[in-house]
Amino acid sequence: MLDMGEAFGVAVALVLSGDGDLMEIVALSLRVSLTATIAACAIGLPVGALVATSRFRGRGAVLVVMNALMGLPPVVVGLIVYLHLSRAGPLGFLGLLYTPAAMIIAQTILIAPITAALSRQVIEDMHAEYADHFRSLCLSTRQTVQALLWDARYALLTVALAGFGRAVAEVGAVMIVGGNIDHLTRVMTTAIALETSKGDLPLALGLGIVLMILALGVNALVHSLRLTAVRQAYA
Amino acid sequence: MREAIIHGPEALIEGATPASNLLPLRVEGLTLDLGGRRVLDGLNMELGPTGCTVILGPNGAGKSQLLRALHGLLQPAAGVVDWNGVTPAQAMSRQALVFQKPVLLRRSVAANIDFVLRSRGLPRARRDDLLDHVGLAHKARQPARLLSGGEAQRLALARALATDPDVLFLDEPTASLDPASVNRIEHIIRRATLRGARVILVTHDIGQARRMADDIVFLHGGRVTEHAPATRFFPHPETLAARAHVTGGLVL
Ligand SMILES: Nc1ncnc2c1ncn2[C@@H]1O[C@H](COP(=O)(O)OP(=O)(O)OP(=O)(O)O)[C@@H](O)[C@H]1O
Ligand SMILES: [Mg+2]
């Protein structure tokens, strides 16, 4: 077994050389998590906007549940999706278990509550400011929601990035429904877990480095979005 | 067909004819509670079919909240607001309100107008005329939220005019404008009145009230303490509070 310093050196070389296996794993990770993020936004943003703009009985309970769901443990989500997709499960006939599609479904379920709860907060604040103007214009709920989603676009991009960050870094859900099959469902986090247990530290570290760079990139993007929004007074 | 607000001076020649059947307005016993406080207290008022009514009154008299209640944005605790047989909620779509603190969307100046036009299914072609009208044509592409206070108020007015409202509520529309802009806005309001729009204007500018008002409503302690034609109100304000307000005296 290599020592830490050596392993790190090999890992950096691996990343810089654009190693085929490594790149394949990174690409699948990005494909799965980006798709899940888009799906989670498609579900979460309208839900968040609707809850933000409407008043109904039991709204407080809905908010509590939405916020609680943000903390869903990935392994539990993985388990639930597994039970549905396994051959004996209600959706078993789809044959999706151990495919990237199953991983996308699991991650979507994992982060949809995040996009819904965070966008609810963002949009509710904005709606408090716009409500009188919109009511004066006699806008329909649909028009109101559309306008709020558009005006909150910078903040909502940040919400989407928060969801992506969580998806790309989780290991429990994709491990259970994807199975970490080489060349098929192996993503960065599951590969790191496996290679570490196998003792192949360079690959694990190399993937770890890529993951860190990704996290850094996401945060840099969030930061620059915020700056842009402030500069244009759209924050 | 009614004349659009943005038509040229020839529209000025004809006298003011009522644009709609939303008037007369009858308000009876209007009572409004906000945050446990009684803001309006059994307010009575009647407004005729045409012209410009100016609402005067000290800070906190309830002028802004009265406009909201008339427009249907606030639900009164008691009383009736009757727009010639229809409720404020039913009349709302034919009215426009320029808020004391204009709420501008996080978009460009032009997009703020486009939004209103689109929401009413009106042609976008009107936008440039409207911006030109309030002297903001050169700022069309700029983010609306970077406008100065006076420019923001002018944009809010253009936005309100965009829908060609029958009733136009203006809450201190010239509060932070330079003298030239005040002139310009007053001209625009006058034109809207001549076109037949019913204007209800709140202002602290007594000079403006003299220039614009056909009648004056004086609000004090949540009630209308005086309602008179401008020609009578200014030379002979009846109540002590109104007299003090007009002359800049202090009444508590
Ligand atoms: N949401 C609210 N909750 C509690 N009190 C309120 C609320 N909104 C307004 N008020 C109170 O109602 C009173 C009337 O307010 P309003 O804004 O109508 O005054 P105004 O006549 O427009 O004053 P100004 O000339 O300063 O604009 C004020 O005393 C204000 O504090
Ligand atoms: Mg006010």
Short mmCIF file of N, CA and C in Angstrom, two decimals, chain A residues 8-141:
data_model
loop_
_atom_site.label_atom_id
_atom_site.label_comp_id
_atom_site.label_asym_id
_atom_site.label_seq_id
_atom_site.Cartn_x
_atom_site.Cartn_y
_atom_site.Cartn_z
N PHE A 8 -1.21 10.63 -3.16
CA PHE A 8 -1.71 11.93 -3.60
C PHE A 8 -1.07 12.31 -4.93
N GLY A 9 0.26 12.08 -5.02
CA GLY A 9 0.97 12.38 -6.26
C GLY A 9 0.40 11.60 -7.42
N VAL A 10 0.19 10.32 -7.23
CA VAL A 10 -0.36 9.48 -8.30
C VAL A 10 -1.78 9.96 -8.68
N ALA A 11 -2.51 10.33 -7.65
CA ALA A 11 -3.88 10.78 -7.90
C ALA A 11 -3.90 12.02 -8.78
N VAL A 12 -3.04 12.99 -8.45
CA VAL A 12 -2.98 14.21 -9.25
C VAL A 12 -2.61 13.88 -10.69
N ALA A 13 -1.62 12.98 -10.84
CA ALA A 13 -1.20 12.58 -12.18
C ALA A 13 -2.36 11.96 -12.94
N LEU A 14 -3.12 11.15 -12.21
CA LEU A 14 -4.27 10.46 -12.81
C LEU A 14 -5.29 11.47 -13.34
N VAL A 15 -5.57 12.48 -12.52
CA VAL A 15 -6.54 13.49 -12.92
C VAL A 15 -6.01 14.26 -14.11
N LEU A 16 -4.74 14.67 -14.04
CA LEU A 16 -4.16 15.49 -15.11
C LEU A 16 -4.06 14.71 -16.42
N SER A 17 -3.83 13.40 -16.33
CA SER A 17 -3.67 12.61 -17.56
C SER A 17 -5.01 12.35 -18.23
N GLY A 18 -6.11 12.66 -17.54
CA GLY A 18 -7.42 12.40 -18.13
C GLY A 18 -7.66 10.92 -18.31
N ASP A 19 -7.31 10.17 -17.30
CA ASP A 19 -7.47 8.71 -17.31
C ASP A 19 -8.88 8.30 -17.73
N GLY A 20 -8.97 7.34 -18.63
CA GLY A 20 -10.25 6.94 -19.22
C GLY A 20 -11.29 6.52 -18.20
N ASP A 21 -10.89 5.62 -17.28
CA ASP A 21 -11.83 5.14 -16.27
C ASP A 21 -12.34 6.28 -15.42
N LEU A 22 -11.38 7.09 -15.01
CA LEU A 22 -11.75 8.21 -14.14
C LEU A 22 -12.73 9.15 -14.83
N MET A 23 -12.42 9.46 -16.10
CA MET A 23 -13.29 10.38 -16.83
C MET A 23 -14.69 9.80 -17.02
N GLU A 24 -14.75 8.51 -17.24
CA GLU A 24 -16.05 7.86 -17.43
C GLU A 24 -16.90 8.00 -16.16
N ILE A 25 -16.23 7.78 -15.03
CA ILE A 25 -16.94 7.87 -13.75
C ILE A 25 -17.42 9.31 -13.50
N VAL A 26 -16.53 10.27 -13.76
CA VAL A 26 -16.90 11.68 -13.57
C VAL A 26 -18.07 12.05 -14.47
N ALA A 27 -17.99 11.60 -15.73
CA ALA A 27 -19.04 11.94 -16.69
C ALA A 27 -20.39 11.38 -16.24
N LEU A 28 -20.39 10.14 -15.76
CA LEU A 28 -21.67 9.54 -15.33
C LEU A 28 -22.21 10.29 -14.11
N SER A 29 -21.31 10.62 -13.19
CA SER A 29 -21.73 11.39 -12.01
C SER A 29 -22.44 12.67 -12.42
N LEU A 30 -21.80 13.40 -13.35
CA LEU A 30 -22.37 14.68 -13.77
C LEU A 30 -23.71 14.46 -14.47
N ARG A 31 -23.76 13.43 -15.32
CA ARG A 31 -25.00 13.19 -16.07
C ARG A 31 -26.15 12.88 -15.11
N VAL A 32 -25.88 11.99 -14.16
CA VAL A 32 -26.93 11.58 -13.22
C VAL A 32 -27.37 12.77 -12.36
N SER A 33 -26.41 13.47 -11.78
CA SER A 33 -26.77 14.52 -10.82
C SER A 33 -27.36 15.75 -11.50
N LEU A 34 -26.86 16.09 -12.70
CA LEU A 34 -27.43 17.24 -13.41
C LEU A 34 -28.86 16.93 -13.85
N THR A 35 -29.07 15.71 -14.35
CA THR A 35 -30.43 15.35 -14.75
C THR A 35 -31.37 15.37 -13.55
N ALA A 36 -30.89 14.84 -12.44
CA ALA A 36 -31.72 14.83 -11.22
C ALA A 36 -32.01 16.26 -10.77
N THR A 37 -31.02 17.14 -10.92
CA THR A 37 -31.23 18.53 -10.52
C THR A 37 -32.31 19.20 -11.37
N ILE A 38 -32.23 18.96 -12.68
CA ILE A 38 -33.23 19.55 -13.58
C ILE A 38 -34.63 19.01 -13.24
N ALA A 39 -34.71 17.69 -13.03
CA ALA A 39 -36.00 17.10 -12.69
C ALA A 39 -36.52 17.64 -11.36
N ALA A 40 -35.61 17.75 -10.38
CA ALA A 40 -36.02 18.24 -9.06
C ALA A 40 -36.49 19.69 -9.14
N CYS A 41 -35.87 20.48 -10.00
CA CYS A 41 -36.29 21.88 -10.16
C CYS A 41 -37.65 21.94 -10.85
N ALA A 42 -37.84 21.08 -11.85
CA ALA A 42 -39.11 21.07 -12.57
C ALA A 42 -40.26 20.77 -11.61
N ILE A 43 -39.99 19.95 -10.60
CA ILE A 43 -41.02 19.62 -9.62
C ILE A 43 -41.03 20.65 -8.48
N GLY A 44 -39.84 20.92 -7.95
CA GLY A 44 -39.73 21.69 -6.71
C GLY A 44 -40.06 23.16 -6.85
N LEU A 45 -39.62 23.80 -7.95
CA LEU A 45 -39.84 25.24 -8.06
C LEU A 45 -41.33 25.61 -8.16
N PRO A 46 -42.10 24.95 -9.03
CA PRO A 46 -43.53 25.28 -9.06
C PRO A 46 -44.23 24.98 -7.72
N VAL A 47 -43.85 23.85 -7.10
CA VAL A 47 -44.46 23.54 -5.80
C VAL A 47 -44.10 24.62 -4.78
N GLY A 48 -42.83 24.99 -4.75
CA GLY A 48 -42.40 26.03 -3.83
C GLY A 48 -43.14 27.34 -4.08
N ALA A 49 -43.30 27.69 -5.36
CA ALA A 49 -43.96 28.95 -5.71
C ALA A 49 -45.44 28.91 -5.33
N LEU A 50 -46.07 27.77 -5.56
CA LEU A 50 -47.49 27.66 -5.23
C LEU A 50 -47.72 27.76 -3.73
N VAL A 51 -46.90 27.05 -2.97
CA VAL A 51 -47.05 27.11 -1.51
C VAL A 51 -46.75 28.53 -1.03
N ALA A 52 -45.77 29.17 -1.65
CA ALA A 52 -45.39 30.52 -1.23
C ALA A 52 -46.51 31.52 -1.46
N THR A 53 -47.29 31.33 -2.52
CA THR A 53 -48.26 32.36 -2.89
C THR A 53 -49.67 32.04 -2.42
N SER A 54 -49.90 30.85 -1.86
CA SER A 54 -51.28 30.54 -1.47
C SER A 54 -51.42 30.39 0.03
N ARG A 55 -52.62 30.63 0.48
CA ARG A 55 -52.96 30.49 1.90
C ARG A 55 -54.03 29.41 1.98
N PHE A 56 -53.77 28.39 2.75
CA PHE A 56 -54.78 27.33 2.89
C PHE A 56 -54.67 26.71 4.27
N ARG A 57 -55.67 25.97 4.67
CA ARG A 57 -55.64 25.31 5.97
C ARG A 57 -54.55 24.25 5.97
N GLY A 58 -53.82 24.18 7.06
CA GLY A 58 -52.78 23.16 7.16
C GLY A 58 -51.50 23.58 6.47
N ARG A 59 -51.41 24.87 6.09
CA ARG A 59 -50.21 25.33 5.40
C ARG A 59 -48.98 25.19 6.31
N GLY A 60 -49.17 25.50 7.58
CA GLY A 60 -48.05 25.40 8.52
C GLY A 60 -47.49 23.98 8.56
N ALA A 61 -48.38 23.00 8.57
CA ALA A 61 -47.95 21.60 8.61
C ALA A 61 -47.18 21.26 7.33
N VAL A 62 -47.68 21.76 6.20
CA VAL A 62 -46.99 21.51 4.93
C VAL A 62 -45.57 22.07 4.98
N LEU A 63 -45.42 23.26 5.54
CA LEU A 63 -44.09 23.87 5.62
C LEU A 63 -43.15 23.02 6.48
N VAL A 64 -43.68 22.55 7.61
CA VAL A 64 -42.86 21.72 8.50
C VAL A 64 -42.40 20.46 7.77
N VAL A 65 -43.34 19.82 7.07
CA VAL A 65 -42.99 18.59 6.35
C VAL A 65 -41.96 18.88 5.25
N MET A 66 -42.20 19.98 4.51
CA MET A 66 -41.26 20.32 3.43
C MET A 66 -39.85 20.52 3.98
N ASN A 67 -39.78 21.24 5.08
CA ASN A 67 -38.46 21.50 5.66
C ASN A 67 -37.83 20.22 6.19
N ALA A 68 -38.66 19.35 6.79
CA ALA A 68 -38.13 18.10 7.33
C ALA A 68 -37.60 17.22 6.21
N LEU A 69 -38.31 17.22 5.07
CA LEU A 69 -37.91 16.36 3.95
C LEU A 69 -36.55 16.77 3.37
N MET A 70 -36.15 18.01 3.63
CA MET A 70 -34.83 18.44 3.15
C MET A 70 -33.74 17.57 3.75
N GLY A 71 -34.01 17.03 4.93
CA GLY A 71 -32.98 16.24 5.60
C GLY A 71 -33.12 14.74 5.39
N LEU A 72 -33.87 14.35 4.35
CA LEU A 72 -34.03 12.92 4.06
C LEU A 72 -32.67 12.23 4.00
N PRO A 73 -32.48 11.11 4.74
CA PRO A 73 -31.21 10.39 4.63
C PRO A 73 -31.12 9.68 3.27
N PRO A 74 -30.03 9.87 2.55
CA PRO A 74 -29.91 9.25 1.23
C PRO A 74 -30.14 7.73 1.24
N VAL A 75 -29.66 7.03 2.26
CA VAL A 75 -29.85 5.57 2.27
C VAL A 75 -31.32 5.21 2.37
N VAL A 76 -32.08 6.01 3.09
CA VAL A 76 -33.51 5.72 3.21
C VAL A 76 -34.20 5.93 1.87
N VAL A 77 -33.84 7.04 1.19
CA VAL A 77 -34.40 7.27 -0.15
C VAL A 77 -34.01 6.11 -1.07
N GLY A 78 -32.74 5.71 -0.98
CA GLY A 78 -32.27 4.59 -1.80
C GLY A 78 -33.08 3.34 -1.53
N LEU A 79 -33.32 3.07 -0.27
CA LEU A 79 -34.06 1.88 0.12
C LEU A 79 -35.48 1.90 -0.43
N ILE A 80 -36.14 3.06 -0.29
CA ILE A 80 -37.53 3.18 -0.76
C ILE A 80 -37.60 3.00 -2.28
N VAL A 81 -36.68 3.65 -2.99
CA VAL A 81 -36.68 3.52 -4.44
C VAL A 81 -36.35 2.07 -4.82
N TYR A 82 -35.43 1.46 -4.07
CA TYR A 82 -35.08 0.06 -4.33
C TYR A 82 -36.31 -0.82 -4.22
N LEU A 83 -37.08 -0.63 -3.13
CA LEU A 83 -38.26 -1.47 -2.91
C LEU A 83 -39.27 -1.33 -4.04
N HIS A 84 -39.35 -0.11 -4.61
CA HIS A 84 -40.30 0.09 -5.70
C HIS A 84 -39.79 -0.50 -7.02
N LEU A 85 -38.49 -0.42 -7.23
CA LEU A 85 -37.95 -0.83 -8.54
C LEU A 85 -37.51 -2.29 -8.59
N SER A 86 -37.36 -2.92 -7.41
CA SER A 86 -36.91 -4.32 -7.42
C SER A 86 -37.95 -5.18 -8.12
N ARG A 87 -37.50 -6.36 -8.57
CA ARG A 87 -38.37 -7.15 -9.43
C ARG A 87 -39.73 -7.41 -8.79
N ALA A 88 -39.76 -7.57 -7.47
CA ALA A 88 -41.02 -7.85 -6.78
C ALA A 88 -41.83 -6.57 -6.53
N GLY A 89 -41.19 -5.42 -6.71
CA GLY A 89 -41.84 -4.15 -6.38
C GLY A 89 -42.86 -3.73 -7.42
N PRO A 90 -43.65 -2.72 -7.10
CA PRO A 90 -44.72 -2.26 -7.99
C PRO A 90 -44.20 -1.75 -9.34
N LEU A 91 -42.99 -1.22 -9.37
CA LEU A 91 -42.45 -0.71 -10.64
C LEU A 91 -41.36 -1.63 -11.19
N GLY A 92 -41.32 -2.84 -10.66
CA GLY A 92 -40.27 -3.77 -11.07
C GLY A 92 -40.27 -4.08 -12.55
N PHE A 93 -41.48 -4.07 -13.16
CA PHE A 93 -41.58 -4.42 -14.58
C PHE A 93 -40.80 -3.45 -15.47
N LEU A 94 -40.48 -2.28 -14.95
CA LEU A 94 -39.73 -1.31 -15.76
C LEU A 94 -38.28 -1.74 -15.95
N GLY A 95 -37.82 -2.60 -15.07
CA GLY A 95 -36.44 -3.08 -15.19
C GLY A 95 -35.40 -1.98 -15.02
N LEU A 96 -35.67 -1.06 -14.14
CA LEU A 96 -34.76 0.09 -14.00
C LEU A 96 -33.69 -0.10 -12.93
N LEU A 97 -33.88 -1.08 -12.06
CA LEU A 97 -32.93 -1.23 -10.97
C LEU A 97 -31.52 -1.45 -11.53
N TYR A 98 -30.54 -0.86 -10.86
CA TYR A 98 -29.14 -0.94 -11.28
C TYR A 98 -28.89 -0.29 -12.64
N THR A 99 -29.62 0.77 -12.95
CA THR A 99 -29.35 1.56 -14.16
C THR A 99 -29.18 3.02 -13.72
N PRO A 100 -28.57 3.83 -14.58
CA PRO A 100 -28.47 5.26 -14.25
C PRO A 100 -29.85 5.89 -14.04
N ALA A 101 -30.87 5.39 -14.74
CA ALA A 101 -32.21 5.95 -14.57
C ALA A 101 -32.66 5.83 -13.12
N ALA A 102 -32.40 4.68 -12.52
CA ALA A 102 -32.79 4.47 -11.11
C ALA A 102 -32.06 5.46 -10.21
N MET A 103 -30.78 5.71 -10.55
CA MET A 103 -30.01 6.65 -9.74
C MET A 103 -30.56 8.07 -9.87
N ILE A 104 -30.98 8.41 -11.09
CA ILE A 104 -31.56 9.74 -11.31
C ILE A 104 -32.85 9.88 -10.51
N ILE A 105 -33.67 8.84 -10.54
CA ILE A 105 -34.93 8.88 -9.78
C ILE A 105 -34.65 9.08 -8.30
N ALA A 106 -33.72 8.31 -7.76
CA ALA A 106 -33.42 8.40 -6.33
C ALA A 106 -32.91 9.80 -5.97
N GLN A 107 -32.00 10.32 -6.78
CA GLN A 107 -31.46 11.64 -6.45
C GLN A 107 -32.51 12.74 -6.63
N THR A 108 -33.39 12.56 -7.59
CA THR A 108 -34.47 13.54 -7.76
C THR A 108 -35.33 13.59 -6.50
N ILE A 109 -35.69 12.42 -5.99
CA ILE A 109 -36.50 12.37 -4.78
C ILE A 109 -35.74 12.97 -3.60
N LEU A 110 -34.46 12.75 -3.59
CA LEU A 110 -33.63 13.26 -2.50
C LEU A 110 -33.58 14.79 -2.49
N ILE A 111 -33.47 15.41 -3.66
CA ILE A 111 -33.25 16.87 -3.67
C ILE A 111 -34.47 17.70 -4.07
N ALA A 112 -35.54 17.05 -4.53
CA ALA A 112 -36.75 17.83 -4.84
C ALA A 112 -37.24 18.60 -3.61
N PRO A 113 -37.23 17.98 -2.42
CA PRO A 113 -37.65 18.76 -1.24
C PRO A 113 -36.75 19.96 -0.97
N ILE A 114 -35.49 19.84 -1.33
CA ILE A 114 -34.57 20.97 -1.12
C ILE A 114 -34.94 22.12 -2.05
N THR A 115 -35.14 21.81 -3.32
CA THR A 115 -35.51 22.88 -4.26
C THR A 115 -36.87 23.47 -3.89
N ALA A 116 -37.79 22.61 -3.43
CA ALA A 116 -39.13 23.11 -3.08
C ALA A 116 -39.06 24.02 -1.85
N ALA A 117 -38.40 23.55 -0.80
CA ALA A 117 -38.39 24.31 0.46
C ALA A 117 -37.61 25.61 0.32
N LEU A 118 -36.45 25.54 -0.34
CA LEU A 118 -35.64 26.76 -0.47
C LEU A 118 -36.31 27.77 -1.40
N SER A 119 -36.90 27.29 -2.49
CA SER A 119 -37.54 28.23 -3.42
C SER A 119 -38.80 28.82 -2.77
N ARG A 120 -39.46 28.03 -1.93
CA ARG A 120 -40.63 28.56 -1.21
C ARG A 120 -40.23 29.79 -0.40
N GLN A 121 -39.11 29.67 0.28
CA GLN A 121 -38.64 30.78 1.12
C GLN A 121 -38.31 32.01 0.27
N VAL A 122 -37.54 31.77 -0.79
CA VAL A 122 -37.12 32.86 -1.67
C VAL A 122 -38.34 33.57 -2.27
N ILE A 123 -39.28 32.77 -2.77
CA ILE A 123 -40.41 33.34 -3.49
C ILE A 123 -41.40 33.99 -2.54
N GLU A 124 -41.52 33.44 -1.34
CA GLU A 124 -42.44 34.03 -0.38
C GLU A 124 -41.99 35.45 0.00
N ASP A 125 -40.68 35.62 0.20
CA ASP A 125 -40.16 36.94 0.52
C ASP A 125 -40.45 37.92 -0.62
N MET A 126 -40.23 37.46 -1.84
CA MET A 126 -40.45 38.34 -2.98
C MET A 126 -41.94 38.65 -3.15
N HIS A 127 -42.75 37.64 -2.90
CA HIS A 127 -44.19 37.83 -3.08
C HIS A 127 -44.73 38.86 -2.09
N ALA A 128 -44.17 38.86 -0.88
CA ALA A 128 -44.61 39.83 0.13
C ALA A 128 -44.44 41.25 -0.43
N GLU A 129 -43.38 41.42 -1.20
CA GLU A 129 -43.10 42.73 -1.77
C GLU A 129 -44.00 43.04 -2.97
N TYR A 130 -44.27 42.03 -3.79
CA TYR A 130 -45.01 42.25 -5.04
C TYR A 130 -46.52 42.11 -4.91
N ALA A 131 -46.99 41.51 -3.81
CA ALA A 131 -48.39 41.05 -3.73
C ALA A 131 -49.39 42.14 -4.10
N ASP A 132 -49.26 43.33 -3.50
CA ASP A 132 -50.24 44.38 -3.77
C ASP A 132 -50.25 44.77 -5.25
N HIS A 133 -49.07 44.91 -5.82
CA HIS A 133 -48.98 45.29 -7.23
C HIS A 133 -49.65 44.22 -8.11
N PHE A 134 -49.35 42.96 -7.83
CA PHE A 134 -49.93 41.88 -8.64
C PHE A 134 -51.44 41.78 -8.47
N ARG A 135 -51.90 41.98 -7.24
CA ARG A 135 -53.35 41.92 -7.04
C ARG A 135 -54.02 43.09 -7.74
N SER A 136 -53.38 44.26 -7.71
CA SER A 136 -53.93 45.42 -8.38
C SER A 136 -54.06 45.17 -9.88
N LEU A 137 -53.14 44.37 -10.43
CA LEU A 137 -53.19 44.05 -11.86
C LEU A 137 -54.17 42.91 -12.14
N CYS A 138 -54.76 42.34 -11.08
CA CYS A 138 -55.69 41.22 -11.23
C CYS A 138 -55.04 40.03 -11.94
N LEU A 139 -53.81 39.70 -11.58
CA LEU A 139 -53.14 38.57 -12.20
C LEU A 139 -53.74 37.25 -11.72
N SER A 140 -53.72 36.26 -12.60
CA SER A 140 -54.13 34.92 -12.19
C SER A 140 -52.98 34.30 -11.37
N THR A 141 -53.30 33.20 -10.68
CA THR A 141 -52.26 32.51 -9.91
C THR A 141 -51.11 32.10 -10.82
#
